[in-house]
XYZ file of C-alpha atoms in Angstrom:
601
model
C -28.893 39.941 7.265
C -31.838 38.403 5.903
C -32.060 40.917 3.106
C -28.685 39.284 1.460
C -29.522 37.147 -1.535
C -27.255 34.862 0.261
C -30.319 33.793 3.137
C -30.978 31.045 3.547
C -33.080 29.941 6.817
C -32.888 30.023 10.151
C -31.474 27.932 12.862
C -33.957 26.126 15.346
C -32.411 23.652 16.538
C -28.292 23.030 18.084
C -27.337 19.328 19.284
C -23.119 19.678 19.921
C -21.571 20.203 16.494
C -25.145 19.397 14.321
C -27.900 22.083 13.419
C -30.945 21.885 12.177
C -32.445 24.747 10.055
C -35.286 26.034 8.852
C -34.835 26.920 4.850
C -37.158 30.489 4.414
C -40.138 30.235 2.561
C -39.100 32.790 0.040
C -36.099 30.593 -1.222
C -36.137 29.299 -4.534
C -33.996 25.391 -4.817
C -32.035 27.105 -6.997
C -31.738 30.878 -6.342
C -29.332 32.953 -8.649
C -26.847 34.929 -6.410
C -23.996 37.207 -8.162
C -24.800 35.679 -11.422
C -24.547 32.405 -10.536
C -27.206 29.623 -9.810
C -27.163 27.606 -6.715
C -28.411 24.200 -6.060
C -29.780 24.358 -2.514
C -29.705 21.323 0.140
C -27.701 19.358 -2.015
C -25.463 16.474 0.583
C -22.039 17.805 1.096
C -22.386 21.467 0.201
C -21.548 24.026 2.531
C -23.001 26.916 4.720
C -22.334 30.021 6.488
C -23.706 31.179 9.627
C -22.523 34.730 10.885
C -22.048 35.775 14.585
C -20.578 39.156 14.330
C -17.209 38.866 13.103
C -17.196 35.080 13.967
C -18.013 32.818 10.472
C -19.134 29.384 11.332
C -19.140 26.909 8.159
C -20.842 23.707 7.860
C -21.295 20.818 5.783
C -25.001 20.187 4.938
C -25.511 16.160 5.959
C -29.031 15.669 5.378
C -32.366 17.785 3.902
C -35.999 17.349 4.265
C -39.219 18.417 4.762
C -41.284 18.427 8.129
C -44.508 16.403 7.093
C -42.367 13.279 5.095
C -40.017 13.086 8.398
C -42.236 10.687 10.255
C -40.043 11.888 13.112
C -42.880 13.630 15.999
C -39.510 15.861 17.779
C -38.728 17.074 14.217
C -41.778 18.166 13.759
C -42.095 20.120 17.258
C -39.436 22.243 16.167
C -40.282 22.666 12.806
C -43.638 23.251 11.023
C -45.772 20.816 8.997
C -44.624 21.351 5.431
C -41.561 23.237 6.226
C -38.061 22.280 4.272
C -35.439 21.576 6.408
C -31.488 21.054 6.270
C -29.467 19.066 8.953
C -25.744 20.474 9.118
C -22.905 19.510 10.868
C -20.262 22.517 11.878
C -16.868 21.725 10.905
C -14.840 25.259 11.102
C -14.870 28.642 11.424
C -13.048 32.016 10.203
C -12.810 35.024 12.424
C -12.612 38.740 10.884
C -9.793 38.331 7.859
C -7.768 35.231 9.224
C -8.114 32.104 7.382
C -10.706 29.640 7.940
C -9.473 26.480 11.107
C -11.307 23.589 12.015
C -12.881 23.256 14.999
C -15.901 25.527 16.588
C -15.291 27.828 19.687
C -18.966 29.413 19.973
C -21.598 27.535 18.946
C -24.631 29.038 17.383
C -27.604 29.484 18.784
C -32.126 29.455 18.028
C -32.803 32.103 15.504
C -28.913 32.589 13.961
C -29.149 33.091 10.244
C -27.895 30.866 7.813
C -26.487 31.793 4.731
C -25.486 30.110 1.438
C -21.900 29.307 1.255
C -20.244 31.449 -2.654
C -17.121 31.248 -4.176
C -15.702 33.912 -1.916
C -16.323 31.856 0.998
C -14.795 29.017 -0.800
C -11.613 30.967 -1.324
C -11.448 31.781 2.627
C -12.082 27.981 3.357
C -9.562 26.774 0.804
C -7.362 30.058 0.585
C -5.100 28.140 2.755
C -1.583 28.413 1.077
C 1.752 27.583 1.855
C 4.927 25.188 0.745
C 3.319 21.952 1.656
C -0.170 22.434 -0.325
C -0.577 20.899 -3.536
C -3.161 20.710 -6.128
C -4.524 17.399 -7.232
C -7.937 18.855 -8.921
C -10.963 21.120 -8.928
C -13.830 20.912 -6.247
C -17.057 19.849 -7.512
C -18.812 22.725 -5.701
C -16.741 25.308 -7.770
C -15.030 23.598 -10.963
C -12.613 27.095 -10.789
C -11.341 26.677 -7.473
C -8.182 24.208 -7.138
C -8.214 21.215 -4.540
C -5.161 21.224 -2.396
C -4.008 19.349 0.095
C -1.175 18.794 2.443
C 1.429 16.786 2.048
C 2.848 17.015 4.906
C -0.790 15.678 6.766
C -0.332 13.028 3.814
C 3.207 11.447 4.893
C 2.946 12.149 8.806
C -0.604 10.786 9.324
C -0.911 8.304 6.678
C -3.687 7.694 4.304
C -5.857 5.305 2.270
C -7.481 5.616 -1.092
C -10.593 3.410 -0.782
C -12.674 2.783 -4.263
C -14.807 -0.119 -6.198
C -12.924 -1.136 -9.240
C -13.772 1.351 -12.244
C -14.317 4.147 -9.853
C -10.857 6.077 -11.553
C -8.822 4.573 -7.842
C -5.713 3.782 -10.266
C -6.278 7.332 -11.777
C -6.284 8.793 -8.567
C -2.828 7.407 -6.955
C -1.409 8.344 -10.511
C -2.239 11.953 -10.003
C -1.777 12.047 -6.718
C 1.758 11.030 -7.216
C 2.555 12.993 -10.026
C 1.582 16.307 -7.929
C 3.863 15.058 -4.746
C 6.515 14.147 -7.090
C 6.282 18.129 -9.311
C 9.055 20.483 -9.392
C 8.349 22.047 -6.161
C 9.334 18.629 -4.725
C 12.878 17.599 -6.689
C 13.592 16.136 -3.713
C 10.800 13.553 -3.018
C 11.512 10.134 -2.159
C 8.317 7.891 -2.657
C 8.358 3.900 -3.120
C 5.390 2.219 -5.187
C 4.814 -1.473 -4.248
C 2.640 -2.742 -7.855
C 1.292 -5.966 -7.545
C 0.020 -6.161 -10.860
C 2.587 -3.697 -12.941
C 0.174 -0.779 -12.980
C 2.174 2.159 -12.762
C 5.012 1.538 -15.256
C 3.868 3.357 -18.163
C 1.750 6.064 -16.204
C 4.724 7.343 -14.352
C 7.767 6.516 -16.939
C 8.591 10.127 -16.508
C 8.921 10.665 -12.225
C 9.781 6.897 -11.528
C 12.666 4.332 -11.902
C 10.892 0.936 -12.343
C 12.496 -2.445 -10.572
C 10.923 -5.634 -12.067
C 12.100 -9.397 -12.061
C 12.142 -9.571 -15.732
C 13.588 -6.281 -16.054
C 17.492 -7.102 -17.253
C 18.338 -3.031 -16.683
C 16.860 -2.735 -13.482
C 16.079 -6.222 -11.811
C 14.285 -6.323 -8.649
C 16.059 -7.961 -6.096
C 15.408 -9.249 -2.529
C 18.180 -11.039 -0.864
C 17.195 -14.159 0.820
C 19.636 -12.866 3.718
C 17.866 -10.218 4.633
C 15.119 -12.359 5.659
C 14.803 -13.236 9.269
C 15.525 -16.601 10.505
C 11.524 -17.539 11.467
C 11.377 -15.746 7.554
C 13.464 -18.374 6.190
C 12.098 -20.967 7.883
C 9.109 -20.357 6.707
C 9.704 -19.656 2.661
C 11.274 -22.874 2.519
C 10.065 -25.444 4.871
C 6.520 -24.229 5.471
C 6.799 -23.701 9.050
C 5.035 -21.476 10.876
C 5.025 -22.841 14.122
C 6.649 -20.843 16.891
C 8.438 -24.439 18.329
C 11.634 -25.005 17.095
C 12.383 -29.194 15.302
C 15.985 -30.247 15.962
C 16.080 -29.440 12.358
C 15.377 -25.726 12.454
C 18.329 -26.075 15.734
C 20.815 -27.597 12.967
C 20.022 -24.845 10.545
C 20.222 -21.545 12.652
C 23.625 -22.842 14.069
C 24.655 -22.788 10.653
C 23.687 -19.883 9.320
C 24.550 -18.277 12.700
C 28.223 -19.876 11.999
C 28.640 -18.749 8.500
C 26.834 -14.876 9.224
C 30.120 -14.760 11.789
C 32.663 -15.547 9.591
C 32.336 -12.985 7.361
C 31.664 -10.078 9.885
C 35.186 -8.691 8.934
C 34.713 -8.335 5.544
C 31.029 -6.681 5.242
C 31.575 -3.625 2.861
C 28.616 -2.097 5.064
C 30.820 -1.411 7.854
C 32.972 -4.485 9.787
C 30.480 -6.178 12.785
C 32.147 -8.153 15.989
C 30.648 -11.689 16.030
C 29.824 -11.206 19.414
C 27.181 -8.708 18.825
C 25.173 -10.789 15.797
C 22.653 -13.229 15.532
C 20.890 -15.363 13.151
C 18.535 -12.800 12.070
C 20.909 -10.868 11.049
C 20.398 -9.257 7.921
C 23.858 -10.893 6.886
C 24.642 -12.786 3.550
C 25.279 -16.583 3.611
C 25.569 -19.214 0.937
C 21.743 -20.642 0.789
C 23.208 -23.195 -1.604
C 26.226 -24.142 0.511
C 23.654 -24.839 3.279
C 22.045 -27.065 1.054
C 24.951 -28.484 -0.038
C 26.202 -29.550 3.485
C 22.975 -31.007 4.746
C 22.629 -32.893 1.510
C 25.870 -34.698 2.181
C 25.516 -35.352 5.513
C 22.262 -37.444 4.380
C 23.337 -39.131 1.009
C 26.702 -40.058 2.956
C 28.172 -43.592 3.492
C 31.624 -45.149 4.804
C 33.484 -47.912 4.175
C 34.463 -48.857 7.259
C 32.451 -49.109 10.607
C 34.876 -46.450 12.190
C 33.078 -44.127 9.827
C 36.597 -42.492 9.182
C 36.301 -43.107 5.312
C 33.704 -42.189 2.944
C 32.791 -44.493 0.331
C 32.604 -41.103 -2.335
C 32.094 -41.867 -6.029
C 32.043 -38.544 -7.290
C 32.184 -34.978 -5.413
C 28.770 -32.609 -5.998
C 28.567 -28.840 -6.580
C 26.679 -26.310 -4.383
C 26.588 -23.823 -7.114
C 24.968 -25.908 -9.773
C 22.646 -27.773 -7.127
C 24.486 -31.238 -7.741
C 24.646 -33.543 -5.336
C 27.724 -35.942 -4.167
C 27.294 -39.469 -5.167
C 28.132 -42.333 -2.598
C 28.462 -45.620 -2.793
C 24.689 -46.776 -1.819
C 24.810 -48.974 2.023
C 25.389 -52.773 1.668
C 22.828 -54.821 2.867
C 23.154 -55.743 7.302
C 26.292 -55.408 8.547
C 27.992 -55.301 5.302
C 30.275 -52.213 3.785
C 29.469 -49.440 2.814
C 27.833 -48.139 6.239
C 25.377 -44.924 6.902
C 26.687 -42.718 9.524
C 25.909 -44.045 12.950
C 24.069 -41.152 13.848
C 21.185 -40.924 10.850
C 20.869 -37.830 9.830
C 16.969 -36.532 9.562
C 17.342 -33.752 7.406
C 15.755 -35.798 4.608
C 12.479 -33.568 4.387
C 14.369 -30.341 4.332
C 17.082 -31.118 2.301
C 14.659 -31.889 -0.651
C 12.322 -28.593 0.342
C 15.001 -26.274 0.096
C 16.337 -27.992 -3.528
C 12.819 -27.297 -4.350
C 13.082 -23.703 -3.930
C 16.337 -23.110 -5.488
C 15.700 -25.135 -8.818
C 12.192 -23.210 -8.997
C 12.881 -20.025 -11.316
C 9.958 -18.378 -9.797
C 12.324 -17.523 -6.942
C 15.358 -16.180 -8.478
C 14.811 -12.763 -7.636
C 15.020 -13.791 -3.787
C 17.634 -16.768 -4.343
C 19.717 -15.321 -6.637
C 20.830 -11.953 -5.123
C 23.342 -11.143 -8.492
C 26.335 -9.696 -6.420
C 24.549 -8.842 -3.131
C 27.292 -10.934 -0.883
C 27.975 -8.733 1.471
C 31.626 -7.733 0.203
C 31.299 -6.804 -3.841
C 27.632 -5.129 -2.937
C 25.568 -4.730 0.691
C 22.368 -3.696 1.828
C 23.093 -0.253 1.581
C 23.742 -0.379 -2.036
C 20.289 -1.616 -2.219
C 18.439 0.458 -0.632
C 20.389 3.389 -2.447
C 19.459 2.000 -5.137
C 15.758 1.919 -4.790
C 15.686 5.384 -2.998
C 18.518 7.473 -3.942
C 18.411 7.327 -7.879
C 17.463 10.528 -9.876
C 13.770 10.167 -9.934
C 11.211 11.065 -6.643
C 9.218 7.881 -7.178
C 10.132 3.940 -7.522
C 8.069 1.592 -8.175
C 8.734 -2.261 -7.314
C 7.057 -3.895 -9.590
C 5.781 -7.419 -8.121
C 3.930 -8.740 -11.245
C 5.104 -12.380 -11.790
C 6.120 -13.238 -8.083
C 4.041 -15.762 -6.923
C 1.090 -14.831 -4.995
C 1.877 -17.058 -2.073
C 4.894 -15.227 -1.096
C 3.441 -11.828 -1.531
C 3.163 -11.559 2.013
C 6.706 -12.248 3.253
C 8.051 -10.054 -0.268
C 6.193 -6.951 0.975
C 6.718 -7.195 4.249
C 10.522 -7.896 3.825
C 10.419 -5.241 1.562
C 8.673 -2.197 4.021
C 11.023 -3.589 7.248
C 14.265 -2.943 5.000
C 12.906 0.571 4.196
C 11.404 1.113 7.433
C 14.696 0.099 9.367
C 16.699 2.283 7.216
C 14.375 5.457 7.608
C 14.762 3.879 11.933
C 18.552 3.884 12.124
C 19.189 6.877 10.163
C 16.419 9.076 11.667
C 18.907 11.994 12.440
C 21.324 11.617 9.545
C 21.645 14.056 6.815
C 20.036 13.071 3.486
C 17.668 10.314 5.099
C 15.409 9.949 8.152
C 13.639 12.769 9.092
C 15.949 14.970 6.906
C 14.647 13.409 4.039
C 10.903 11.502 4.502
C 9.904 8.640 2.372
C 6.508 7.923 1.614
C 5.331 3.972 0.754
C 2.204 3.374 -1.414
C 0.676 -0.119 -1.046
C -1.328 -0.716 -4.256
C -4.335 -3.749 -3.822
C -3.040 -3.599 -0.337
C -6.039 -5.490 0.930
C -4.602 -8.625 -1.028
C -1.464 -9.013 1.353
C -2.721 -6.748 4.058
C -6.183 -8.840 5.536
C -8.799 -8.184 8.151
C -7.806 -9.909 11.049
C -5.027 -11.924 9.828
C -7.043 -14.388 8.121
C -7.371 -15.890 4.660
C -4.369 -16.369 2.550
C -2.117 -15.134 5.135
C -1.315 -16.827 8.735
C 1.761 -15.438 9.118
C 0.738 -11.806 8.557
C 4.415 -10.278 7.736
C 3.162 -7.491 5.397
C 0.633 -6.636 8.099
C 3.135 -6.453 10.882
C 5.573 -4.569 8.740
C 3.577 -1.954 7.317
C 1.603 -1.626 10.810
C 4.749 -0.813 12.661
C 5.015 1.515 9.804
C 1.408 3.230 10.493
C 1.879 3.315 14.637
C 5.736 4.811 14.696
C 7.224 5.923 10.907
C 5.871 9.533 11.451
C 8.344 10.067 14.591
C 11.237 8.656 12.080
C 10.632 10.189 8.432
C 8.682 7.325 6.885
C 4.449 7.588 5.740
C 2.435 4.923 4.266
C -0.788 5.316 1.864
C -2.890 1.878 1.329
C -4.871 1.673 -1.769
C -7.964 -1.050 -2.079
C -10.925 -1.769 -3.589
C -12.191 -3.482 -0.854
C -11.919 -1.529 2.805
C -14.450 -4.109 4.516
C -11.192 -6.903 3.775
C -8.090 -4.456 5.149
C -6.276 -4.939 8.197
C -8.472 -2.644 10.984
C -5.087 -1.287 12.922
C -3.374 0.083 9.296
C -6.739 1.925 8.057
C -7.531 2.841 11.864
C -3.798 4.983 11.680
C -5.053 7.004 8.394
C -5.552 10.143 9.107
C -6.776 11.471 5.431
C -8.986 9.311 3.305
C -10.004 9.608 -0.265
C -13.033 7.610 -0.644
C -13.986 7.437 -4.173
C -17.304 5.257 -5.589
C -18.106 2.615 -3.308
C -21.362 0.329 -3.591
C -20.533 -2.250 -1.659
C -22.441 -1.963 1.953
C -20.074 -3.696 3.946
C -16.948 -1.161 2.406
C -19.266 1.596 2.727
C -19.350 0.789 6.879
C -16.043 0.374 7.037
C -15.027 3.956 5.720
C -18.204 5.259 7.651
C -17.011 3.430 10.801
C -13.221 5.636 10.337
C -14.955 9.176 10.000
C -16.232 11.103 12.909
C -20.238 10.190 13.405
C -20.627 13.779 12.325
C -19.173 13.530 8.802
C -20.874 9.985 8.467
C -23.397 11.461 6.278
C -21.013 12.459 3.689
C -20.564 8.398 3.018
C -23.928 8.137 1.868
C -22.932 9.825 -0.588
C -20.288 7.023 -2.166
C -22.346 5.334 -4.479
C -23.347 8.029 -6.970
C -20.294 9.677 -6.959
C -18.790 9.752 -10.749
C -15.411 8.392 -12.277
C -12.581 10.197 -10.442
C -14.556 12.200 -8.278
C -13.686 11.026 -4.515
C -14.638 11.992 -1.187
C -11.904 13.478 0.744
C -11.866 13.635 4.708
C -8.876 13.848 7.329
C -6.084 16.002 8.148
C -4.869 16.888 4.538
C -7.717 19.057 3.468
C -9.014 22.239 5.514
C -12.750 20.531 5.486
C -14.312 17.318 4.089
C -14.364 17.944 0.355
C -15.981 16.226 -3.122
C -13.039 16.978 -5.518
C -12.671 15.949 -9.185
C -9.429 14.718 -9.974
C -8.534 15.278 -13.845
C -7.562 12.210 -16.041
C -3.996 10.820 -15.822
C -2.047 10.573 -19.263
C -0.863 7.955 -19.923
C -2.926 5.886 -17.803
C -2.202 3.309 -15.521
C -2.797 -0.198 -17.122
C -5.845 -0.878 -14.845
C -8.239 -0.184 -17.433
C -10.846 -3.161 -18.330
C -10.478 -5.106 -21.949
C -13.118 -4.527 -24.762
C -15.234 -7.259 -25.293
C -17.077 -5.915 -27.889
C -14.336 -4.512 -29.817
C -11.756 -7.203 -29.836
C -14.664 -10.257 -30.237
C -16.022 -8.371 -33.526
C -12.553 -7.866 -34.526
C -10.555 -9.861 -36.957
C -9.861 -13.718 -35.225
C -5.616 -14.121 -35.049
C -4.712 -17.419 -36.667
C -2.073 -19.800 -35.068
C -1.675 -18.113 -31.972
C 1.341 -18.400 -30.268
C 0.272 -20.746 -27.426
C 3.373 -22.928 -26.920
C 5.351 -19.163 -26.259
C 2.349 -18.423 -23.609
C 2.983 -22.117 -22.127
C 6.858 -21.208 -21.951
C 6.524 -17.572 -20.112
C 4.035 -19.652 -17.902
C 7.216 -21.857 -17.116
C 9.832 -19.518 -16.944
C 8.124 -17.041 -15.440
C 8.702 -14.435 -18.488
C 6.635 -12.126 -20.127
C 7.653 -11.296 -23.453
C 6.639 -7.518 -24.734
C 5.580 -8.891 -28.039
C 4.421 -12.309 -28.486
C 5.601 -12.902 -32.218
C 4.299 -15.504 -34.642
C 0.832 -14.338 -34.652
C -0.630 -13.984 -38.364
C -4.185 -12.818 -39.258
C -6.437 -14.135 -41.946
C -9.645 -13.036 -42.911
C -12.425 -15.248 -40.876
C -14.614 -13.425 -38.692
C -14.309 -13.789 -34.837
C -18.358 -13.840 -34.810
């Protein structure tokens, strides 16, 4: 009725799912109804519009008045100097049954509108059940609770999308810490942290594997890399054409993957049915080792029967065997009638062994395949005590980041595959991956850094076909304009929090239905931690304040001003800095610091 302090206007004009309405004359911009004031036409607040027992809501998109439109069929349907609102319809409630998406009857000229109170609020967000979870407050009502699904979450994938300093860091902290509560003991969710984030904020709910953690190491076993993998890590090639080199090589890890098929502690394999991308533990350095001799080698006689050996090498320590070096023409000793051109490769691969950078990859600790297999990895990272792990990549080198991740989700992803009906995994038990900075290792088309793209084709497989098997991914960035367009195309909730860049702003408008794209205008002026939410997981397009995280996640930016008018450190410890460079080790305290009493300024 128009006599409710709730009026607002009236409707006068319906395009599909937008209206535009006429605000009354009478109505204040901030009219106090119940006790409470209320901002009206304010982008991304909500109205009512009655039609009997019928409730249609809507989420206002854009306000105005008639004479500063500049728009002549605007102003046909609405009066000079008129205030206007421009709404799209996202849901409705009928009699006492909670509020759905979608519209069945649309309105029509001359339907009230009414402002949208708490008690609507409650029938729009009333929604309860087992898989709702609170992860805030809405900003339109600081005392109602912001839930959303986790089922939507892990089924239909999502992305957290936010400039740096918007509170993005804060937000996947608290968004894990709800999935991981006590009404979820049974959580599984795996963290991959680029830059060691997450360690501290979630000591409590996660189990942390790092590669200069001596408790919990994090390792990825060069074996369970595919052949074209392998290939690529240590040679550089990327080339789908195949050297008489790469021939040599796959024969021999094909060879060695077969002989110890009997003896897997994984479950015994028949040769016949293997092949070299096998996820099957070899000796890297044996491989090494055998090409190595077959180059260095020399004979004493021209039968080649007899090597001319000075001293026998070692695989395991990366030592070479010495000949005697080839006499001069026809002379003794003699190099092997057939020359053996593994020259290049030979020295690549000792490259990548001696480099310490690698050791998490090329030294798998007991990961042979008979004291400890893949599946006492992956139990490992997913069936410990705590819901959430995090795999801490901090220190691996960035140009590998690719292949580590996407090794990484195809072991998870394959085990969540082949164990889709088995109790206590699959789709009995759903794991959820969260790809922090994902646009670093994740690109737009491919490009950049990345040629290969193995994290892309990993976690895309992931986003197409891990709902019908148990596994979800969420991918976090800072910049949406530089992700991969399938992986943010297969989110079906996104929390968009502050955003100024234009190009990021398109690319989250360019995901929402042209309806909601209003809402994204909204993106720069939203505060720290407040975020846009749209998608599956929430009942309707929300602004929800998330609270802040203790303790934080160590994203937070130094302080200039504090530390530069601070005390200056004398005799810092630069030769220790120099040495963590080279090995690759951060210490927790770097010690022989002292402090005397000059000013920094």
């Amino acid at each position: 009725m128009k006599t409710d302090v709730t009026y607002l206007g009236t409707i006068r004009r319906v395009i599909g799912a937008k209206v535009l309405v006429e605000i009354a004359r009478e109505i204040t911009s901030s009219p106090i109804i119940y006790g409470k004031s209320y901002r009206l036409g304010q982008i991304g607040s909500y109205i009512r519009i009655p039609l009997g027992f019928l409730n249609l809501y809507g989420i206002v998109s854009m306000v105005g008045a008639s004479e500063l439109m500049g728009n002549e069929d605007i102003e046909g349907v609405i009066p000079h100097g008129e205030r206007w609102i421009e709404v799209q319809l996202v849901g409705e409630s009928y009699g006492k049954e909670g509020f759905q998406r979608g519209i069945s009857v649309f309105p029509t000229i001359d339907d009230e509108v009414h402002v949208v109170i708490d008690e609507d609020l409650n029938v729009i967000y009333g929604t309860s059940g087992p898989a709702m979870v609170n992860i805030g407050t809405h900003a339109a009502s600081e005392s109602l609770p912001a839930n959303i699904d986790i089922d939507k979450i892990v089924t239909r994938h999502a992305a957290i999308l936010g400039s740096t300093g918007s509170g993005k860091s804060n937000t996947v902290a608290g968004l894990l810490k709800a999935l991981s509560s006590n009404s979820f003991p049974n959580a599984r969710i795996v963290v991959i942290d680029p830059h060691g984030e997450y360690s501290a904020a979630l000591q409590e709910q996660a189990q942390v594997f790092s590669i200069t953690d001596q408790t919990n190491p994090l390792i990825v076993p060069y074996w369970a890399l595919s052949f074209d993998e392998l290939m690529w890590f240590f040679v550089g090639r990327s080339s789908a054409n195949e050297t008489i080199q790469d021939t040599a090589v796959r024969e021999y890890i094909f060879t060695k993957k077969m002989e110890i098929c009997s003896r897997l502690k994984a479950g015994h394999l028949n040769p016949e049915d293997i092949t070299a991308d096998s996820p099957i533990p070899f000796s890297i350095r044996e491989l090494w080792y055998k090409f190595d001799r077959e180059f260095r080698v020399t004979y004493t006689d021209m039968a080649r029967t007899s090597e001319a050996l000075e001293t026998e090498g070692d695989a395991q320590i990366l030592k070479s065997a010495k000949f005697k070096p080839p006499g001069a023409g026809s002379s003794a000793p003699f190099k092997p009638s057939i020359q053996s051109n593994m020259g290049q490769y030979v020295n690549k691969i000792l490259g990548r062994l001696k480099d310490k950078r690698f050791d998490f990859l090329l030294k798998p600790s007991d990961y042979d395949g008979v004291t400890r297999d893949l599946d006492d990895l992956i139990s490992s990272w997913i069936n410990h005590e705590k819901s959430i792990t995090v795999l801490d990549l901090g220190g691996i080198p960035f140009e590998i980041s690719d292949l580590i991740v996407g090794v990484v989700a195809r072991i998870l992803f394959e085990s969540m595959f082949w164990g889709r009906d088995m109790p206590g995994t699959g789709r009995d038990r759903p794991l959820l991956l969260v790809c922090e900075e994902a646009h670093s290792y994740l690109p737009r088309g491919g490009g950049g850094q990345f040629i290969v793209g193995y994290a892309s084709h990993s976690i895309r497989r992931i986003c197409k076909e891990g709902r019908k098997y148990g596994i979800g991914a969420i991918v976090v960035s800072q910049r949406p304009s530089e992700l991969d367009e399938t992986i943010l195309s297969q989110c079906g909730t996104f929390f968009a929090l502050r955003l100024s860049n234009g190009e990021d702003q398109g690319r989250v408008r360019s995901t929402v239905p042209d309806s909601l794209a209003g809402l994204i205008e909204l993106l720069p002026a939203l505060r720290t931690g407040e975020a846009i939410v749209l998608g599956d997981a929430v009942p309707i397009p929300s602004r929800i304040r998330l609270p802040l995280i203790e303790p934080r996640p160590k994203s937070d930016d130094p302080e200039p001003a504090k530390s530069w008018s601070s005390i200056r450190v004398a005799n810092v410890a630069y030769d220790e800095v120099i040495t963590a460079w080279r090995l690759q080790n951060i210490k927790p305290i770097i010690e022989g610091g002292t402090q005397n009493g000059e000013n920094s300024g």
